[in-house]
């Protein structure tokens, strides 16, 4: 009888442990994602963003450690196919219900969030390894020269949507992109790294070389030169190292220096 009770306790404990290891974040998007409808000049649009959660859960530390990281994944790797229908809804409760029903069926976003959990909180999958050069290859793509003004000046921008990732990366790397962009945004005007100032200095460096007569060719050359300048920028490299050390517990990759 004692032997039977002992076995039953082991089975119960095992089931409990397995239950604790299961953390299906896809069921709890409402806990850390908000959606609202807003308007500007009679044009309506949706505002979707990741916010900190006050609820205690297996993933709350992951979310609250870097909401901008998760927000990048939501912005760039979730479907917008139902937005038109969502904009027709005037009831905020119905809007939320419809949005989250669709998000929970979003195969791409769900797979990314599952992978993130498996490589961090659950430790079911080994983390990827990458070098600083691989990280910088993505980071520099956010320092974009998007046009040349009528006066002949380069116009630069750091943006989650308007960047050079899609035009240069055949295979997207969601987690590396999210880490690089969120880290750059945190320190774009920070006192320690001031990447905005570094970007302006890099643009000024472009004016020291005649990059072409044809405006289209000149723009392409300027953008390529910007990649190289920022790849060799010591502050950008150091900032990525600092942010990696801060966040590595919740990142699905290992940075090899």
PDB file of C-alpha atoms in Angstrom:
ATOM      1  CA  UNK A   1       0.000   0.000   0.000  1.00  0.00           C
ATOM      2  CA  UNK A   2       2.830   2.373   0.926  1.00  0.00           C
ATOM      3  CA  UNK A   3       4.528   1.476  -2.339  1.00  0.00           C
ATOM      4  CA  UNK A   4       1.344   2.379  -4.236  1.00  0.00           C
ATOM      5  CA  UNK A   5       1.013   5.715  -2.418  1.00  0.00           C
ATOM      6  CA  UNK A   6       4.663   6.529  -3.132  1.00  0.00           C
ATOM      7  CA  UNK A   7       4.190   5.850  -6.860  1.00  0.00           C
ATOM      8  CA  UNK A   8       0.995   7.936  -6.888  1.00  0.00           C
ATOM      9  CA  UNK A   9       2.848  10.861  -5.293  1.00  0.00           C
ATOM     10  CA  UNK A  10       5.596  10.641  -7.918  1.00  0.00           C
ATOM     11  CA  UNK A  11       3.035  10.594 -10.747  1.00  0.00           C
ATOM     12  CA  UNK A  12       1.157  13.542  -9.238  1.00  0.00           C
ATOM     13  CA  UNK A  13       4.391  15.492  -8.770  1.00  0.00           C
ATOM     14  CA  UNK A  14       5.441  14.716 -12.348  1.00  0.00           C
ATOM     15  CA  UNK A  15       2.108  15.882 -13.739  1.00  0.00           C
ATOM     16  CA  UNK A  16       2.362  19.053 -11.665  1.00  0.00           C
ATOM     17  CA  UNK A  17       5.844  19.794 -12.920  1.00  0.00           C
ATOM     18  CA  UNK A  18       4.824  19.205 -16.538  1.00  0.00           C
ATOM     19  CA  UNK A  19       1.868  21.502 -16.024  1.00  0.00           C
ATOM     20  CA  UNK A  20       4.181  24.201 -14.717  1.00  0.00           C
ATOM     21  CA  UNK A  21       6.420  23.828 -17.752  1.00  0.00           C
ATOM     22  CA  UNK A  22       3.507  24.449 -20.070  1.00  0.00           C
ATOM     23  CA  UNK A  23       3.087  28.176 -20.596  1.00  0.00           C
ATOM     24  CA  UNK A  24       0.829  28.876 -23.552  1.00  0.00           C
ATOM     25  CA  UNK A  25       1.265  32.611 -23.998  1.00  0.00           C
ATOM     26  CA  UNK A  26      -1.007  32.600 -27.057  1.00  0.00           C
ATOM     27  CA  UNK A  27      -4.036  32.261 -24.754  1.00  0.00           C
ATOM     28  CA  UNK A  28      -3.246  35.410 -22.819  1.00  0.00           C
ATOM     29  CA  UNK A  29      -2.607  38.135 -25.378  1.00  0.00           C
ATOM     30  CA  UNK A  30      -5.277  40.299 -23.723  1.00  0.00           C
ATOM     31  CA  UNK A  31      -3.031  40.563 -20.646  1.00  0.00           C
ATOM     32  CA  UNK A  32      -0.339  42.581 -22.407  1.00  0.00           C
ATOM     33  CA  UNK A  33      -1.685  43.827 -25.746  1.00  0.00           C
ATOM     34  CA  UNK A  34      -4.050  46.766 -26.124  1.00  0.00           C
ATOM     35  CA  UNK A  35      -6.061  47.833 -29.158  1.00  0.00           C
ATOM     36  CA  UNK A  36      -7.973  51.063 -29.733  1.00  0.00           C
ATOM     37  CA  UNK A  37      -9.513  52.888 -32.662  1.00  0.00           C
ATOM     38  CA  UNK A  38      -8.485  56.475 -33.231  1.00  0.00           C
ATOM     39  CA  UNK A  39      -8.905  59.113 -35.914  1.00  0.00           C
ATOM     40  CA  UNK A  40      -7.010  61.958 -37.530  1.00  0.00           C
ATOM     41  CA  UNK A  41      -8.483  64.307 -40.123  1.00  0.00           C
ATOM     42  CA  UNK A  42     -11.542  62.026 -40.384  1.00  0.00           C
ATOM     43  CA  UNK A  43      -9.307  59.015 -41.144  1.00  0.00           C
ATOM     44  CA  UNK A  44      -9.662  56.095 -38.739  1.00  0.00           C
ATOM     45  CA  UNK A  45      -6.858  53.753 -37.775  1.00  0.00           C
ATOM     46  CA  UNK A  46      -6.074  51.100 -35.173  1.00  0.00           C
ATOM     47  CA  UNK A  47      -3.558  51.532 -32.396  1.00  0.00           C
ATOM     48  CA  UNK A  48      -2.086  48.198 -31.314  1.00  0.00           C
ATOM     49  CA  UNK A  49       0.629  48.146 -28.704  1.00  0.00           C
ATOM     50  CA  UNK A  50       2.270  45.957 -26.101  1.00  0.00           C
ATOM     51  CA  UNK A  51       1.978  47.162 -22.518  1.00  0.00           C
ATOM     52  CA  UNK A  52       3.324  45.942 -19.189  1.00  0.00           C
ATOM     53  CA  UNK A  53       1.149  43.417 -17.386  1.00  0.00           C
ATOM     54  CA  UNK A  54       0.316  43.516 -13.670  1.00  0.00           C
ATOM     55  CA  UNK A  55      -0.819  39.903 -13.681  1.00  0.00           C
ATOM     56  CA  UNK A  56       1.546  37.297 -12.277  1.00  0.00           C
ATOM     57  CA  UNK A  57       2.211  34.643 -14.890  1.00  0.00           C
ATOM     58  CA  UNK A  58       4.989  32.516 -16.318  1.00  0.00           C
ATOM     59  CA  UNK A  59       5.580  35.134 -19.033  1.00  0.00           C
ATOM     60  CA  UNK A  60       5.056  38.437 -17.170  1.00  0.00           C
ATOM     61  CA  UNK A  61       8.802  38.991 -16.574  1.00  0.00           C
ATOM     62  CA  UNK A  62       9.500  38.317 -20.251  1.00  0.00           C
ATOM     63  CA  UNK A  63       6.944  40.929 -21.331  1.00  0.00           C
ATOM     64  CA  UNK A  64       7.776  43.573 -18.741  1.00  0.00           C
ATOM     65  CA  UNK A  65      11.541  43.251 -19.282  1.00  0.00           C
ATOM     66  CA  UNK A  66      11.237  44.747 -22.774  1.00  0.00           C
ATOM     67  CA  UNK A  67       7.797  45.695 -24.066  1.00  0.00           C
ATOM     68  CA  UNK A  68       9.359  47.357 -27.138  1.00  0.00           C
ATOM     69  CA  UNK A  69      10.881  44.017 -28.164  1.00  0.00           C
ATOM     70  CA  UNK A  70       7.472  42.305 -28.120  1.00  0.00           C
ATOM     71  CA  UNK A  71       5.836  45.347 -29.697  1.00  0.00           C
ATOM     72  CA  UNK A  72       8.203  45.076 -32.673  1.00  0.00           C
ATOM     73  CA  UNK A  73       7.160  41.440 -33.163  1.00  0.00           C
ATOM     74  CA  UNK A  74       3.489  42.405 -33.003  1.00  0.00           C
ATOM     75  CA  UNK A  75       3.919  45.285 -35.449  1.00  0.00           C
ATOM     76  CA  UNK A  76       6.005  43.445 -38.017  1.00  0.00           C
ATOM     77  CA  UNK A  77       4.977  39.794 -37.757  1.00  0.00           C
ATOM     78  CA  UNK A  78       1.225  39.764 -37.187  1.00  0.00           C
ATOM     79  CA  UNK A  79      -1.473  39.897 -39.829  1.00  0.00           C
ATOM     80  CA  UNK A  80      -3.243  43.114 -40.825  1.00  0.00           C
ATOM     81  CA  UNK A  81      -5.720  41.349 -43.107  1.00  0.00           C
ATOM     82  CA  UNK A  82      -8.705  41.893 -40.793  1.00  0.00           C
ATOM     83  CA  UNK A  83      -8.003  45.545 -39.953  1.00  0.00           C
ATOM     84  CA  UNK A  84     -10.501  46.840 -42.495  1.00  0.00           C
ATOM     85  CA  UNK A  85     -13.311  44.876 -40.845  1.00  0.00           C
ATOM     86  CA  UNK A  86     -12.177  45.888 -37.359  1.00  0.00           C
ATOM     87  CA  UNK A  87     -12.357  49.562 -38.306  1.00  0.00           C
ATOM     88  CA  UNK A  88     -16.075  49.139 -39.044  1.00  0.00           C
ATOM     89  CA  UNK A  89     -16.740  48.246 -35.402  1.00  0.00           C
ATOM     90  CA  UNK A  90     -17.759  51.107 -33.122  1.00  0.00           C
ATOM     91  CA  UNK A  91     -18.174  49.073 -29.954  1.00  0.00           C
ATOM     92  CA  UNK A  92     -14.826  48.903 -28.109  1.00  0.00           C
ATOM     93  CA  UNK A  93     -15.684  45.604 -26.398  1.00  0.00           C
ATOM     94  CA  UNK A  94     -16.623  43.973 -29.696  1.00  0.00           C
ATOM     95  CA  UNK A  95     -13.492  45.440 -31.283  1.00  0.00           C
ATOM     96  CA  UNK A  96     -11.281  43.846 -28.640  1.00  0.00           C
ATOM     97  CA  UNK A  97     -13.107  40.529 -28.849  1.00  0.00           C
ATOM     98  CA  UNK A  98     -12.843  40.359 -32.638  1.00  0.00           C
ATOM     99  CA  UNK A  99      -9.194  41.449 -32.682  1.00  0.00           C
ATOM    100  CA  UNK A 100      -8.002  38.893 -30.142  1.00  0.00           C
ATOM    101  CA  UNK A 101     -10.008  36.112 -31.745  1.00  0.00           C
ATOM    102  CA  UNK A 102      -8.129  36.823 -34.968  1.00  0.00           C
ATOM    103  CA  UNK A 103      -4.746  37.210 -33.260  1.00  0.00           C
ATOM    104  CA  UNK A 104      -5.078  33.823 -31.561  1.00  0.00           C
ATOM    105  CA  UNK A 105      -5.517  32.304 -35.032  1.00  0.00           C
ATOM    106  CA  UNK A 106      -2.535  34.191 -36.506  1.00  0.00           C
ATOM    107  CA  UNK A 107      -0.193  31.318 -37.355  1.00  0.00           C
ATOM    108  CA  UNK A 108       2.922  33.435 -37.955  1.00  0.00           C
ATOM    109  CA  UNK A 109       2.648  35.523 -34.783  1.00  0.00           C
ATOM    110  CA  UNK A 110       1.700  32.488 -32.696  1.00  0.00           C
ATOM    111  CA  UNK A 111       4.661  30.481 -33.959  1.00  0.00           C
ATOM    112  CA  UNK A 112       7.048  33.336 -33.156  1.00  0.00           C
ATOM    113  CA  UNK A 113       5.672  33.769 -29.642  1.00  0.00           C
ATOM    114  CA  UNK A 114       5.769  29.994 -29.051  1.00  0.00           C
ATOM    115  CA  UNK A 115       9.391  29.885 -30.189  1.00  0.00           C
ATOM    116  CA  UNK A 116      10.282  32.822 -27.937  1.00  0.00           C
ATOM    117  CA  UNK A 117       8.776  31.055 -24.921  1.00  0.00           C
ATOM    118  CA  UNK A 118      10.405  27.721 -25.796  1.00  0.00           C
ATOM    119  CA  UNK A 119      13.876  29.306 -25.999  1.00  0.00           C
ATOM    120  CA  UNK A 120      13.581  31.461 -22.869  1.00  0.00           C
ATOM    121  CA  UNK A 121      11.012  30.752 -20.147  1.00  0.00           C
ATOM    122  CA  UNK A 122      10.413  27.065 -20.899  1.00  0.00           C
ATOM    123  CA  UNK A 123      13.950  26.209 -22.070  1.00  0.00           C
ATOM    124  CA  UNK A 124      12.566  23.507 -24.362  1.00  0.00           C
ATOM    125  CA  UNK A 125      14.670  24.581 -27.354  1.00  0.00           C
ATOM    126  CA  UNK A 126      18.334  25.583 -27.364  1.00  0.00           C
ATOM    127  CA  UNK A 127      19.043  29.248 -28.028  1.00  0.00           C
ATOM    128  CA  UNK A 128      20.638  30.251 -31.322  1.00  0.00           C
ATOM    129  CA  UNK A 129      24.193  31.602 -31.348  1.00  0.00           C
ATOM    130  CA  UNK A 130      25.264  34.629 -33.362  1.00  0.00           C
ATOM    131  CA  UNK A 131      28.269  36.898 -33.708  1.00  0.00           C
ATOM    132  CA  UNK A 132      28.471  40.652 -33.248  1.00  0.00           C
ATOM    133  CA  UNK A 133      28.888  41.021 -37.020  1.00  0.00           C
ATOM    134  CA  UNK A 134      25.607  39.166 -37.575  1.00  0.00           C
ATOM    135  CA  UNK A 135      23.912  41.424 -35.051  1.00  0.00           C
ATOM    136  CA  UNK A 136      25.368  44.582 -36.597  1.00  0.00           C
ATOM    137  CA  UNK A 137      24.285  43.412 -40.064  1.00  0.00           C
ATOM    138  CA  UNK A 138      20.693  43.841 -38.899  1.00  0.00           C
ATOM    139  CA  UNK A 139      21.201  46.863 -36.631  1.00  0.00           C
ATOM    140  CA  UNK A 140      22.680  49.103 -39.335  1.00  0.00           C
ATOM    141  CA  UNK A 141      19.631  48.559 -41.571  1.00  0.00           C
ATOM    142  CA  UNK A 142      17.570  50.817 -39.297  1.00  0.00           C
ATOM    143  CA  UNK A 143      19.714  53.859 -40.065  1.00  0.00           C
ATOM    144  CA  UNK A 144      17.977  54.660 -43.313  1.00  0.00           C
ATOM    145  CA  UNK A 145      18.695  57.328 -45.899  1.00  0.00           C
ATOM    146  CA  UNK A 146      15.241  57.388 -47.447  1.00  0.00           C
ATOM    147  CA  UNK A 147      15.483  60.334 -49.849  1.00  0.00           C
ATOM    148  CA  UNK A 148      17.441  63.288 -51.137  1.00  0.00           C
ATOM    149  CA  UNK A 149      15.789  66.677 -50.663  1.00  0.00           C
ATOM    150  CA  UNK A 150      15.326  69.278 -53.416  1.00  0.00           C
ATOM    151  CA  UNK A 151      18.284  71.119 -51.931  1.00  0.00           C
ATOM    152  CA  UNK A 152      20.446  67.997 -52.309  1.00  0.00           C
ATOM    153  CA  UNK A 153      20.576  66.995 -48.649  1.00  0.00           C
ATOM    154  CA  UNK A 154      20.263  63.430 -47.378  1.00  0.00           C
ATOM    155  CA  UNK A 155      17.131  62.789 -45.310  1.00  0.00           C
ATOM    156  CA  UNK A 156      17.614  60.066 -42.711  1.00  0.00           C
ATOM    157  CA  UNK A 157      15.210  58.234 -40.434  1.00  0.00           C
ATOM    158  CA  UNK A 158      15.118  55.422 -37.870  1.00  0.00           C
ATOM    159  CA  UNK A 159      11.755  53.676 -38.143  1.00  0.00           C
ATOM    160  CA  UNK A 160      10.184  50.283 -37.447  1.00  0.00           C
ATOM    161  CA  UNK A 161       8.448  50.290 -40.838  1.00  0.00           C
ATOM    162  CA  UNK A 162      10.591  52.443 -43.131  1.00  0.00           C
ATOM    163  CA  UNK A 163      13.955  50.690 -43.079  1.00  0.00           C
ATOM    164  CA  UNK A 164      16.163  48.520 -45.280  1.00  0.00           C
ATOM    165  CA  UNK A 165      15.438  45.112 -43.754  1.00  0.00           C
ATOM    166  CA  UNK A 166      12.994  43.847 -46.379  1.00  0.00           C
ATOM    167  CA  UNK A 167      15.142  44.964 -49.304  1.00  0.00           C
ATOM    168  CA  UNK A 168      18.372  43.405 -48.001  1.00  0.00           C
ATOM    169  CA  UNK A 169      17.400  40.351 -45.929  1.00  0.00           C
ATOM    170  CA  UNK A 170      15.996  37.402 -47.885  1.00  0.00           C
ATOM    171  CA  UNK A 171      15.307  35.483 -44.659  1.00  0.00           C
ATOM    172  CA  UNK A 172      13.763  37.544 -41.868  1.00  0.00           C
ATOM    173  CA  UNK A 173      15.125  37.180 -38.327  1.00  0.00           C
ATOM    174  CA  UNK A 174      12.303  38.411 -36.046  1.00  0.00           C
ATOM    175  CA  UNK A 175      14.116  38.196 -32.709  1.00  0.00           C
ATOM    176  CA  UNK A 176      17.335  39.824 -33.894  1.00  0.00           C
ATOM    177  CA  UNK A 177      15.351  42.578 -35.606  1.00  0.00           C
ATOM    178  CA  UNK A 178      13.250  43.161 -32.488  1.00  0.00           C
ATOM    179  CA  UNK A 179      16.322  43.312 -30.245  1.00  0.00           C
ATOM    180  CA  UNK A 180      18.246  45.671 -32.528  1.00  0.00           C
ATOM    181  CA  UNK A 181      15.387  48.072 -33.155  1.00  0.00           C
ATOM    182  CA  UNK A 182      14.175  48.247 -29.551  1.00  0.00           C
ATOM    183  CA  UNK A 183      17.756  48.764 -28.323  1.00  0.00           C
ATOM    184  CA  UNK A 184      18.434  51.510 -30.867  1.00  0.00           C
ATOM    185  CA  UNK A 185      15.187  53.256 -29.953  1.00  0.00           C
ATOM    186  CA  UNK A 186      16.014  53.160 -26.224  1.00  0.00           C
ATOM    187  CA  UNK A 187      19.340  54.853 -26.822  1.00  0.00           C
ATOM    188  CA  UNK A 188      18.502  57.069 -29.787  1.00  0.00           C
ATOM    189  CA  UNK A 189      18.705  60.160 -27.602  1.00  0.00           C
ATOM    190  CA  UNK A 190      20.193  58.661 -24.419  1.00  0.00           C
ATOM    191  CA  UNK A 191      23.017  60.527 -22.733  1.00  0.00           C
ATOM    192  CA  UNK A 192      25.247  57.457 -22.723  1.00  0.00           C
ATOM    193  CA  UNK A 193      25.101  56.550 -26.424  1.00  0.00           C
ATOM    194  CA  UNK A 194      23.104  59.286 -28.245  1.00  0.00           C
ATOM    195  CA  UNK A 195      22.708  57.290 -31.468  1.00  0.00           C
ATOM    196  CA  UNK A 196      20.822  60.198 -33.000  1.00  0.00           C
ATOM    197  CA  UNK A 197      24.001  62.264 -32.827  1.00  0.00           C
ATOM    198  CA  UNK A 198      26.012  59.376 -34.256  1.00  0.00           C
ATOM    199  CA  UNK A 199      23.544  59.111 -37.146  1.00  0.00           C
ATOM    200  CA  UNK A 200      23.828  62.835 -37.898  1.00  0.00           C
ATOM    201  CA  UNK A 201      27.630  62.587 -37.845  1.00  0.00           C
ATOM    202  CA  UNK A 202      27.464  59.661 -40.252  1.00  0.00           C
ATOM    203  CA  UNK A 203      25.253  61.659 -42.635  1.00  0.00           C
ATOM    204  CA  UNK A 204      27.755  64.539 -42.521  1.00  0.00           C
ATOM    205  CA  UNK A 205      30.486  62.058 -43.428  1.00  0.00           C
ATOM    206  CA  UNK A 206      28.573  61.199 -46.628  1.00  0.00           C
ATOM    207  CA  UNK A 207      28.947  64.783 -47.854  1.00  0.00           C
ATOM    208  CA  UNK A 208      32.742  64.415 -47.973  1.00  0.00           C
ATOM    209  CA  UNK A 209      32.449  62.095 -51.007  1.00  0.00           C
ATOM    210  CA  UNK A 210      30.674  62.756 -54.314  1.00  0.00           C
ATOM    211  CA  UNK A 211      28.445  59.704 -54.577  1.00  0.00           C
ATOM    212  CA  UNK A 212      26.974  60.317 -58.006  1.00  0.00           C
ATOM    213  CA  UNK A 213      25.174  62.593 -60.430  1.00  0.00           C
ATOM    214  CA  UNK A 214      22.086  60.449 -60.965  1.00  0.00           C
ATOM    215  CA  UNK A 215      19.898  60.899 -57.889  1.00  0.00           C
ATOM    216  CA  UNK A 216      18.701  57.284 -57.707  1.00  0.00           C
ATOM    217  CA  UNK A 217      22.232  55.894 -57.960  1.00  0.00           C
ATOM    218  CA  UNK A 218      23.447  58.476 -55.465  1.00  0.00           C
ATOM    219  CA  UNK A 219      20.780  57.436 -52.962  1.00  0.00           C
ATOM    220  CA  UNK A 220      21.726  53.746 -53.244  1.00  0.00           C
ATOM    221  CA  UNK A 221      25.412  54.531 -52.778  1.00  0.00           C
ATOM    222  CA  UNK A 222      24.664  56.763 -49.808  1.00  0.00           C
ATOM    223  CA  UNK A 223      22.636  54.037 -48.138  1.00  0.00           C
ATOM    224  CA  UNK A 224      25.369  51.464 -48.695  1.00  0.00           C
ATOM    225  CA  UNK A 225      27.965  53.845 -47.297  1.00  0.00           C
ATOM    226  CA  UNK A 226      25.744  54.467 -44.265  1.00  0.00           C
ATOM    227  CA  UNK A 227      25.670  50.728 -43.522  1.00  0.00           C
ATOM    228  CA  UNK A 228      29.462  50.586 -43.469  1.00  0.00           C
ATOM    229  CA  UNK A 229      29.865  53.742 -41.373  1.00  0.00           C
ATOM    230  CA  UNK A 230      27.407  52.552 -38.731  1.00  0.00           C
ATOM    231  CA  UNK A 231      28.847  49.027 -38.713  1.00  0.00           C
ATOM    232  CA  UNK A 232      32.153  50.565 -37.661  1.00  0.00           C
ATOM    233  CA  UNK A 233      30.535  52.844 -35.088  1.00  0.00           C
ATOM    234  CA  UNK A 234      31.955  52.044 -31.641  1.00  0.00           C
ATOM    235  CA  UNK A 235      28.955  53.435 -29.755  1.00  0.00           C
ATOM    236  CA  UNK A 236      26.476  51.288 -31.669  1.00  0.00           C
ATOM    237  CA  UNK A 237      28.583  48.172 -31.045  1.00  0.00           C
ATOM    238  CA  UNK A 238      28.998  48.962 -27.345  1.00  0.00           C
ATOM    239  CA  UNK A 239      25.311  49.748 -26.930  1.00  0.00           C
ATOM    240  CA  UNK A 240      24.323  46.360 -28.368  1.00  0.00           C
ATOM    241  CA  UNK A 241      26.692  44.632 -25.947  1.00  0.00           C
ATOM    242  CA  UNK A 242      25.285  46.541 -22.976  1.00  0.00           C
ATOM    243  CA  UNK A 243      21.662  45.848 -23.918  1.00  0.00           C
ATOM    244  CA  UNK A 244      22.389  42.179 -24.571  1.00  0.00           C
ATOM    245  CA  UNK A 245      23.881  41.757 -21.088  1.00  0.00           C
ATOM    246  CA  UNK A 246      20.828  43.455 -19.573  1.00  0.00           C
ATOM    247  CA  UNK A 247      18.315  41.337 -21.448  1.00  0.00           C
ATOM    248  CA  UNK A 248      20.059  38.016 -22.177  1.00  0.00           C
ATOM    249  CA  UNK A 249      17.922  36.013 -19.755  1.00  0.00           C
ATOM    250  CA  UNK A 250      14.865  36.773 -21.871  1.00  0.00           C
ATOM    251  CA  UNK A 251      16.486  36.718 -25.324  1.00  0.00           C
ATOM    252  CA  UNK A 252      16.227  33.610 -27.531  1.00  0.00           C
ATOM    253  CA  UNK A 253      19.816  33.856 -28.725  1.00  0.00           C
ATOM    254  CA  UNK A 254      23.359  33.875 -27.359  1.00  0.00           C
ATOM    255  CA  UNK A 255      25.724  36.608 -28.499  1.00  0.00           C
ATOM    256  CA  UNK A 256      29.283  35.423 -29.079  1.00  0.00           C
ATOM    257  CA  UNK A 257      31.734  38.318 -28.643  1.00  0.00           C
TER     258      UNK A 257
END
